[in-house]
């Protein structure tokens, strides 16, 4: 479950999800809700519903924290907020950097983002040190393309390769080449926006077609008495893509988990693969 929603709804969503069977929670310091996520997890541990070692928490290194000397303090801050001794996965959120400092989105006087030179290999070495120190069980990346992955994989003295690459992945953007490259290197693809994306016009171009209205997904859903969302999620996991759907509606959180009692046929998988438009959901900005 992606936990990028408002702090006010986040804790309840996490608790509902744990009760429904979810154990993988995808968070980030930049979501401003790690305190609520940690609180919800600890409440469920106190209830005896789940043990810490059954929870898989992914944290992210934000763009302003790429300099190697900032990596461990940033992770330690996340751990303190979550009240955890370690995260299960810590990833570089984007392969680009913003100017370090207190501003999460630093801008100049013209409102343009202030970027910062980044050395991904040096940042990666700092993540390796966090893993060696026991602060992160595994380390990975997000939004990396093949060239950026190869930069890490071919780094002299590499100690730990990325275990995962979190990228946009859904029936309209299936990422076949990147998926194949990652398979060859035992890197798991974690697909965000596996249901397409929200229709929030502050950041999404709402003229883009809504995935969940797709007639192919809905027709297959009718056959199995499943929703288009459940079919889209099932499609991804049958391809070996880990899915992290986002929802704060209790019923949808539960529905999104109910995808293990049916399988798509080879033909249905091919029909859904054919929906690929090879374009990301366009941002409105």
PDB file of C-alpha atoms in Angstrom, residues 77-234:
ATOM      1  CA  UNK A  77      15.540  11.038  11.010  1.00  0.00           C
ATOM      2  CA  UNK A  78      12.990   8.804   9.235  1.00  0.00           C
ATOM      3  CA  UNK A  79      13.657   5.975  11.700  1.00  0.00           C
ATOM      4  CA  UNK A  80      13.196   8.304  14.661  1.00  0.00           C
ATOM      5  CA  UNK A  81       9.878   9.589  13.281  1.00  0.00           C
ATOM      6  CA  UNK A  82       8.661   6.023  12.591  1.00  0.00           C
ATOM      7  CA  UNK A  83      10.040   4.745  15.934  1.00  0.00           C
ATOM      8  CA  UNK A  84      11.731   1.905  14.056  1.00  0.00           C
ATOM      9  CA  UNK A  85      15.260   0.497  14.390  1.00  0.00           C
ATOM     10  CA  UNK A  86      15.470  -0.194  10.658  1.00  0.00           C
ATOM     11  CA  UNK A  87      13.540   0.086   7.409  1.00  0.00           C
ATOM     12  CA  UNK A  88      13.133  -3.008   5.261  1.00  0.00           C
ATOM     13  CA  UNK A  89      13.968  -1.104   2.078  1.00  0.00           C
ATOM     14  CA  UNK A  90      15.524   2.326   1.534  1.00  0.00           C
ATOM     15  CA  UNK A  91      15.554   3.747  -1.975  1.00  0.00           C
ATOM     16  CA  UNK A  92      16.826   6.778  -3.866  1.00  0.00           C
ATOM     17  CA  UNK A  93      13.521   8.384  -4.864  1.00  0.00           C
ATOM     18  CA  UNK A  94      14.728  10.074  -8.069  1.00  0.00           C
ATOM     19  CA  UNK A  95      17.986  10.023 -10.055  1.00  0.00           C
ATOM     20  CA  UNK A  96      18.229  13.823  -9.890  1.00  0.00           C
ATOM     21  CA  UNK A  97      18.973  16.198  -7.052  1.00  0.00           C
ATOM     22  CA  UNK A  98      17.655  19.494  -5.757  1.00  0.00           C
ATOM     23  CA  UNK A  99      19.763  22.025  -3.881  1.00  0.00           C
ATOM     24  CA  UNK A 100      20.326  20.702  -0.316  1.00  0.00           C
ATOM     25  CA  UNK A 101      18.677  22.675   2.460  1.00  0.00           C
ATOM     26  CA  UNK A 102      15.453  23.025   4.418  1.00  0.00           C
ATOM     27  CA  UNK A 103      13.253  23.669   1.371  1.00  0.00           C
ATOM     28  CA  UNK A 104      11.816  20.415   0.041  1.00  0.00           C
ATOM     29  CA  UNK A 105      11.215  22.002  -3.380  1.00  0.00           C
ATOM     30  CA  UNK A 106      13.845  24.767  -3.600  1.00  0.00           C
ATOM     31  CA  UNK A 107      12.996  27.422  -6.192  1.00  0.00           C
ATOM     32  CA  UNK A 108      14.715  30.539  -7.481  1.00  0.00           C
ATOM     33  CA  UNK A 109      13.164  34.023  -7.721  1.00  0.00           C
ATOM     34  CA  UNK A 110      11.481  33.006 -11.000  1.00  0.00           C
ATOM     35  CA  UNK A 111       9.829  29.984  -9.417  1.00  0.00           C
ATOM     36  CA  UNK A 112      12.115  27.499 -11.204  1.00  0.00           C
ATOM     37  CA  UNK A 113      13.435  24.467  -9.321  1.00  0.00           C
ATOM     38  CA  UNK A 114      17.044  24.784  -8.153  1.00  0.00           C
ATOM     39  CA  UNK A 115      18.788  21.579  -9.186  1.00  0.00           C
ATOM     40  CA  UNK A 116      22.049  20.282  -7.743  1.00  0.00           C
ATOM     41  CA  UNK A 117      24.781  18.183  -9.271  1.00  0.00           C
ATOM     42  CA  UNK A 118      24.539  14.607  -8.064  1.00  0.00           C
ATOM     43  CA  UNK A 119      26.959  11.707  -8.051  1.00  0.00           C
ATOM     44  CA  UNK A 120      24.652   8.707  -7.951  1.00  0.00           C
ATOM     45  CA  UNK A 121      27.534   6.305  -7.282  1.00  0.00           C
ATOM     46  CA  UNK A 122      28.655   8.298  -4.227  1.00  0.00           C
ATOM     47  CA  UNK A 123      25.059   8.473  -2.968  1.00  0.00           C
ATOM     48  CA  UNK A 124      24.768   4.725  -3.519  1.00  0.00           C
ATOM     49  CA  UNK A 125      27.898   4.068  -1.450  1.00  0.00           C
ATOM     50  CA  UNK A 126      26.276   6.009   1.409  1.00  0.00           C
ATOM     51  CA  UNK A 127      23.198   3.764   1.106  1.00  0.00           C
ATOM     52  CA  UNK A 128      25.472   0.697   1.177  1.00  0.00           C
ATOM     53  CA  UNK A 129      26.942   1.994   4.451  1.00  0.00           C
ATOM     54  CA  UNK A 130      23.415   2.333   5.892  1.00  0.00           C
ATOM     55  CA  UNK A 131      22.713  -1.287   4.973  1.00  0.00           C
ATOM     56  CA  UNK A 132      25.996  -2.423   6.525  1.00  0.00           C
ATOM     57  CA  UNK A 133      25.110  -0.505   9.702  1.00  0.00           C
ATOM     58  CA  UNK A 134      21.765  -2.361   9.931  1.00  0.00           C
ATOM     59  CA  UNK A 135      19.631   0.747   9.360  1.00  0.00           C
ATOM     60  CA  UNK A 136      18.169  -0.703   6.145  1.00  0.00           C
ATOM     61  CA  UNK A 137      17.712  -4.401   5.402  1.00  0.00           C
ATOM     62  CA  UNK A 138      17.797  -3.772   1.639  1.00  0.00           C
ATOM     63  CA  UNK A 139      18.531  -0.822  -0.634  1.00  0.00           C
ATOM     64  CA  UNK A 140      17.175   0.113  -4.034  1.00  0.00           C
ATOM     65  CA  UNK A 141      16.253   2.906  -6.412  1.00  0.00           C
ATOM     66  CA  UNK A 142      13.226   4.557  -7.980  1.00  0.00           C
ATOM     67  CA  UNK A 143      12.548   6.134 -11.378  1.00  0.00           C
ATOM     68  CA  UNK A 144      15.918   4.911 -12.709  1.00  0.00           C
ATOM     69  CA  UNK A 145      16.297   4.079 -16.383  1.00  0.00           C
ATOM     70  CA  UNK A 146      18.603   1.405 -17.785  1.00  0.00           C
ATOM     71  CA  UNK A 147      21.592   3.750 -18.116  1.00  0.00           C
ATOM     72  CA  UNK A 148      21.296   4.906 -14.509  1.00  0.00           C
ATOM     73  CA  UNK A 149      20.935   1.321 -13.272  1.00  0.00           C
ATOM     74  CA  UNK A 150      24.018   0.294 -15.258  1.00  0.00           C
ATOM     75  CA  UNK A 151      25.956   3.147 -13.658  1.00  0.00           C
ATOM     76  CA  UNK A 152      25.341   1.551 -10.250  1.00  0.00           C
ATOM     77  CA  UNK A 153      25.715  -2.074 -11.400  1.00  0.00           C
ATOM     78  CA  UNK A 154      29.055  -1.324 -13.090  1.00  0.00           C
ATOM     79  CA  UNK A 155      30.425   0.792 -10.243  1.00  0.00           C
ATOM     80  CA  UNK A 156      33.919  -0.344  -9.196  1.00  0.00           C
ATOM     81  CA  UNK A 157      33.817  -1.866  -5.725  1.00  0.00           C
ATOM     82  CA  UNK A 158      30.041  -2.332  -5.676  1.00  0.00           C
ATOM     83  CA  UNK A 159      29.079  -3.995  -2.372  1.00  0.00           C
ATOM     84  CA  UNK A 160      25.313  -4.277  -2.694  1.00  0.00           C
ATOM     85  CA  UNK A 161      23.369  -3.995  -5.925  1.00  0.00           C
ATOM     86  CA  UNK A 162      19.889  -2.439  -5.985  1.00  0.00           C
ATOM     87  CA  UNK A 163      17.275  -5.044  -5.063  1.00  0.00           C
ATOM     88  CA  UNK A 164      14.446  -3.046  -6.638  1.00  0.00           C
ATOM     89  CA  UNK A 165      13.544  -0.216  -8.990  1.00  0.00           C
ATOM     90  CA  UNK A 166      10.249   1.543  -8.259  1.00  0.00           C
ATOM     91  CA  UNK A 167       8.714   2.983 -11.417  1.00  0.00           C
ATOM     92  CA  UNK A 168       5.346   3.873 -12.924  1.00  0.00           C
ATOM     93  CA  UNK A 169       3.887   0.633 -14.280  1.00  0.00           C
ATOM     94  CA  UNK A 170       0.325  -0.257 -15.331  1.00  0.00           C
ATOM     95  CA  UNK A 171      -1.520  -1.607 -18.410  1.00  0.00           C
ATOM     96  CA  UNK A 172      -1.161   1.720 -20.256  1.00  0.00           C
ATOM     97  CA  UNK A 173       2.574   1.901 -19.450  1.00  0.00           C
ATOM     98  CA  UNK A 174       3.905  -1.641 -19.202  1.00  0.00           C
ATOM     99  CA  UNK A 175       7.669  -0.904 -19.309  1.00  0.00           C
ATOM    100  CA  UNK A 176       8.571  -4.146 -21.184  1.00  0.00           C
ATOM    101  CA  UNK A 177      12.228  -3.270 -21.918  1.00  0.00           C
ATOM    102  CA  UNK A 178      12.990  -2.034 -18.408  1.00  0.00           C
ATOM    103  CA  UNK A 179      11.188  -5.035 -16.889  1.00  0.00           C
ATOM    104  CA  UNK A 180      13.286  -7.430 -18.988  1.00  0.00           C
ATOM    105  CA  UNK A 181      16.544  -5.648 -18.115  1.00  0.00           C
ATOM    106  CA  UNK A 182      15.693  -5.752 -14.406  1.00  0.00           C
ATOM    107  CA  UNK A 183      14.758  -9.450 -14.628  1.00  0.00           C
ATOM    108  CA  UNK A 184      18.171 -10.201 -16.150  1.00  0.00           C
ATOM    109  CA  UNK A 185      19.851  -8.509 -13.176  1.00  0.00           C
ATOM    110  CA  UNK A 186      17.541  -9.852 -10.448  1.00  0.00           C
ATOM    111  CA  UNK A 187      16.165  -6.388  -9.740  1.00  0.00           C
ATOM    112  CA  UNK A 188      12.501  -6.412  -8.724  1.00  0.00           C
ATOM    113  CA  UNK A 189      10.246  -3.869 -10.418  1.00  0.00           C
ATOM    114  CA  UNK A 190       7.899  -2.221  -7.930  1.00  0.00           C
ATOM    115  CA  UNK A 191       5.071  -0.569  -9.851  1.00  0.00           C
ATOM    116  CA  UNK A 192       3.613   2.647  -8.526  1.00  0.00           C
ATOM    117  CA  UNK A 193       0.313   3.978  -9.913  1.00  0.00           C
ATOM    118  CA  UNK A 194      -0.634   0.366 -10.837  1.00  0.00           C
ATOM    119  CA  UNK A 195      -4.241   1.546 -11.306  1.00  0.00           C
ATOM    120  CA  UNK A 196      -3.237   4.417 -13.543  1.00  0.00           C
ATOM    121  CA  UNK A 197      -3.345   7.529 -11.444  1.00  0.00           C
ATOM    122  CA  UNK A 198      -5.691   9.741  -9.485  1.00  0.00           C
ATOM    123  CA  UNK A 199      -7.721  12.329 -11.350  1.00  0.00           C
ATOM    124  CA  UNK A 200      -6.264  15.143  -9.276  1.00  0.00           C
ATOM    125  CA  UNK A 201      -6.044  17.995 -11.750  1.00  0.00           C
ATOM    126  CA  UNK A 202      -3.465  19.831  -9.629  1.00  0.00           C
ATOM    127  CA  UNK A 203      -0.814  17.437 -10.965  1.00  0.00           C
ATOM    128  CA  UNK A 204      -2.412  15.138 -13.541  1.00  0.00           C
ATOM    129  CA  UNK A 205      -3.609  16.054 -17.018  1.00  0.00           C
ATOM    130  CA  UNK A 206      -7.208  14.898 -16.615  1.00  0.00           C
ATOM    131  CA  UNK A 207      -7.674  14.717 -20.387  1.00  0.00           C
ATOM    132  CA  UNK A 208      -5.586  11.507 -20.276  1.00  0.00           C
ATOM    133  CA  UNK A 209      -7.803   8.401 -20.498  1.00  0.00           C
ATOM    134  CA  UNK A 210      -8.738   6.863 -17.119  1.00  0.00           C
ATOM    135  CA  UNK A 211      -7.318   3.337 -17.001  1.00  0.00           C
ATOM    136  CA  UNK A 212     -10.127   1.908 -14.878  1.00  0.00           C
ATOM    137  CA  UNK A 213     -12.742   2.801 -17.514  1.00  0.00           C
ATOM    138  CA  UNK A 214     -10.941   0.650 -20.092  1.00  0.00           C
ATOM    139  CA  UNK A 215     -13.432  -1.738 -21.795  1.00  0.00           C
ATOM    140  CA  UNK A 216     -10.936  -4.630 -21.975  1.00  0.00           C
ATOM    141  CA  UNK A 217     -10.227  -4.532 -18.233  1.00  0.00           C
ATOM    142  CA  UNK A 218     -13.922  -4.236 -17.435  1.00  0.00           C
ATOM    143  CA  UNK A 219     -14.915  -7.092 -19.746  1.00  0.00           C
ATOM    144  CA  UNK A 220     -12.317  -9.397 -18.167  1.00  0.00           C
ATOM    145  CA  UNK A 221     -13.488  -8.229 -14.738  1.00  0.00           C
ATOM    146  CA  UNK A 222     -17.062  -9.246 -15.514  1.00  0.00           C
ATOM    147  CA  UNK A 223     -15.902 -12.754 -16.407  1.00  0.00           C
ATOM    148  CA  UNK A 224     -14.257 -13.231 -12.978  1.00  0.00           C
ATOM    149  CA  UNK A 225     -16.693 -11.053 -11.003  1.00  0.00           C
ATOM    150  CA  UNK A 226     -13.831  -8.654 -10.308  1.00  0.00           C
ATOM    151  CA  UNK A 227     -13.370  -4.908 -10.745  1.00  0.00           C
ATOM    152  CA  UNK A 228     -11.185  -3.344 -13.451  1.00  0.00           C
ATOM    153  CA  UNK A 229      -8.802  -2.352 -10.632  1.00  0.00           C
ATOM    154  CA  UNK A 230      -8.488  -5.950  -9.449  1.00  0.00           C
ATOM    155  CA  UNK A 231      -7.792  -7.099 -13.025  1.00  0.00           C
ATOM    156  CA  UNK A 232      -5.103  -4.405 -13.471  1.00  0.00           C
ATOM    157  CA  UNK A 233      -3.407  -5.430 -10.221  1.00  0.00           C
ATOM    158  CA  UNK A 234      -3.603  -9.132 -11.088  1.00  0.00           C
TER     159      UNK A 234
END
